[in-house]
Amino acid sequence: MIITIGRQYGSGGHEIGKKLAEKLGVPFYDKELLARAAKESGYCEELIVSQDERPTSSFLYNLVMDAYSFGSSGPARTELPMGQKVFLAQFDAIKKIAEEGPCVIVGRCADYALEDRDDVFSVFISADPEFRLSRIIEVKGVPEDKAEGLMNKTDRQRQSYYNFYTVRKWGMASNYDLTVSSSKLGIDGVVNLLAATVQALEK
Amino acid sequence: MIITIGRQYGSGGHEIGKKLAEKLGVPFYDKELLARAAKESGYCEELIVSQDERPTSSFLYNLVMDAYSFGSSGPARTELPMGQKVFLAQFDAIKKIAEEGPCVIVGRCADYALEDRDDVFSVFISADPEFRLSRIIEVKGVPEDKAEGLMNKTDRQRQSYYNFYTVRKWGMASNYDLTVSSSKLGIDGVVNLLAATVQALEK
């Protein structure tokens, strides 16, 4: 089974995904996806990192471009704005990775990229703001006075990115097979819950 | 532990709650809550049923009334519109039920009514539209040509009711401790998952 994990910033989605992948003995992709997308697409990794999970600079411009680009007679990808080119490179890399077998993929609209597969289990991790703030300060080393601003800004970016490219709503329960609060269950509690659920589904 | 269950119409939230309560050996409240609210408040049960989980007739009127009613110097509850009186009667009944010990409560913003307690586990059940439609037709006996309209209307009502009274967003993952798709896991799969999770939390 391929597990996709969306997550609020500071909720421990990265750590949960990594531990889950270890427990299940499958590959793990978070930032690792960027190197893969670079390799597949030929774009340099720095460019992909710079556009990663960020809303594009101008939504309006992209909306106009969309009208031209996604029709069969539209211009080729080379004429898309950079944010969309990077999104599509990641989208293609996610599809290729999924072809290779079971794995855990964090972020990058992977649930949407793989929505046509029936071997995908899509997850979203949330947590109380207090839990997330303390993790942002302690685990990520962000200064206390910057933590709340960074948390809100990062989630706004993830939400805009997801909602723009998927035409779904980021963090809405009905988009996902399962969502869970890491502040309620704890990081290891969530890992155990997900591993048990995936193993039950595979039987 | 007190388990609250929000649910999309047709997702099997009622059946899941009932089976979970049986499995855990605790009382179950769905429509049962209405008789209790009637008993506690003195309103007749028919009135409570007529207003149950429905947005009030005029949001604008209620907004105006709100400005008067929730200040300490405002008029008493007797001057509130009926929808709000019934909401408050249910709200009080939910709090009293929770005082009596572990139970399962479906709908009626119970997660919000009990948000100050730390022995609450709040759940939301979603499911694919196809799964929900077939349940609405087969389990609830709704004619095929009415099922989709009823599904959308009921969810719109639940959403308006929840969002109006709680100032949260119905179905948003971050409001709940856990959300799960019953079309992915199956009704019994969800019951087993919830029972195992609650038992792990109680340890």
mmCIF file of C-alpha atoms in Angstrom, chain A residues 1 8 117-122 124 126-128 159 169-182 184-185 193 197 201, chain B residues 1 8 117-122 124 126-128 159 169-182 184-185 193 197 201:
data_model
loop_
_atom_site.group_PDB
_atom_site.id
_atom_site.type_symbol
_atom_site.label_atom_id
_atom_site.label_comp_id
_atom_site.label_asym_id
_atom_site.label_seq_id
_atom_site.Cartn_x
_atom_site.Cartn_y
_atom_site.Cartn_z
ATOM 1 C CA MET A 1 0.000 0.000 0.000
ATOM 2 C CA GLN A 8 -0.180 20.915 9.482
ATOM 3 C CA ARG A 117 -4.957 4.186 -7.783
ATOM 4 C CA ASP A 118 -6.839 1.922 -5.397
ATOM 5 C CA ASP A 119 -3.746 0.903 -3.419
ATOM 6 C CA VAL A 120 -3.357 4.337 -1.804
ATOM 7 C CA PHE A 121 -4.150 5.188 1.823
ATOM 8 C CA SER A 122 -4.298 8.960 2.308
ATOM 9 C CA PHE A 124 -3.709 14.027 7.182
ATOM 10 C CA SER A 126 -3.241 17.807 12.605
ATOM 11 C CA ALA A 127 -2.442 18.900 16.165
ATOM 12 C CA ASP A 128 -3.333 21.542 18.733
ATOM 13 C CA GLN A 159 -3.268 25.379 1.896
ATOM 14 C CA LYS A 169 -9.800 21.765 0.343
ATOM 15 C CA TRP A 170 -6.623 21.167 2.328
ATOM 16 C CA GLY A 171 -7.320 19.538 5.696
ATOM 17 C CA MET A 172 -10.977 18.690 4.925
ATOM 18 C CA ALA A 173 -11.767 15.240 6.381
ATOM 19 C CA SER A 174 -13.691 14.035 3.329
ATOM 20 C CA ASN A 175 -10.536 14.320 1.136
ATOM 21 C CA TYR A 176 -8.628 11.746 3.169
ATOM 22 C CA ASP A 177 -9.043 8.116 4.218
ATOM 23 C CA LEU A 178 -7.992 8.996 7.766
ATOM 24 C CA THR A 179 -6.988 12.124 9.687
ATOM 25 C CA VAL A 180 -5.642 12.131 13.213
ATOM 26 C CA SER A 181 -4.428 14.543 15.883
ATOM 27 C CA SER A 182 -0.827 13.879 16.947
ATOM 28 C CA LYS A 184 -4.093 13.630 21.204
ATOM 29 C CA LEU A 185 -2.429 10.303 20.354
ATOM 30 C CA LEU A 193 -2.466 3.436 14.617
ATOM 31 C CA THR A 197 -4.753 0.212 9.936
ATOM 32 C CA LEU A 201 -6.410 -3.152 5.004
ATOM 33 C CA MET B 1 -13.915 8.126 27.639
ATOM 34 C CA GLN B 8 -21.712 12.972 6.597
ATOM 35 C CA ARG B 117 -13.329 18.147 29.037
ATOM 36 C CA ASP B 118 -10.137 16.164 28.566
ATOM 37 C CA ASP B 119 -11.879 12.771 28.564
ATOM 38 C CA VAL B 120 -13.508 13.332 25.166
ATOM 39 C CA PHE B 121 -12.453 11.653 21.915
ATOM 40 C CA SER B 122 -14.013 13.437 18.932
ATOM 41 C CA PHE B 124 -15.903 12.510 12.206
ATOM 42 C CA SER B 126 -16.928 10.582 5.945
ATOM 43 C CA ALA B 127 -17.370 8.307 2.908
ATOM 44 C CA ASP B 128 -17.321 8.403 -0.887
ATOM 45 C CA GLN B 159 -22.823 22.108 8.063
ATOM 46 C CA LYS B 169 -15.844 24.335 10.244
ATOM 47 C CA TRP B 170 -17.856 21.133 9.962
ATOM 48 C CA GLY B 171 -15.748 18.257 8.623
ATOM 49 C CA MET B 172 -12.396 20.074 8.960
ATOM 50 C CA ALA B 173 -9.771 17.568 10.168
ATOM 51 C CA SER B 174 -8.218 19.938 12.710
ATOM 52 C CA ASN B 175 -11.513 20.112 14.695
ATOM 53 C CA TYR B 176 -11.490 16.403 15.489
ATOM 54 C CA ASP B 177 -9.160 13.908 17.174
ATOM 55 C CA LEU B 178 -9.725 11.431 14.357
ATOM 56 C CA THR B 179 -11.648 11.318 11.097
ATOM 57 C CA VAL B 180 -12.053 8.230 8.940
ATOM 58 C CA SER B 181 -13.656 7.112 5.702
ATOM 59 C CA SER B 182 -16.181 4.296 6.185
ATOM 60 C CA LYS B 184 -12.379 2.767 2.719
ATOM 61 C CA LEU B 185 -12.397 0.773 5.966
ATOM 62 C CA LEU B 193 -10.318 1.043 14.669
ATOM 63 C CA THR B 197 -7.841 3.625 19.621
ATOM 64 C CA LEU B 201 -5.876 6.016 25.006
#
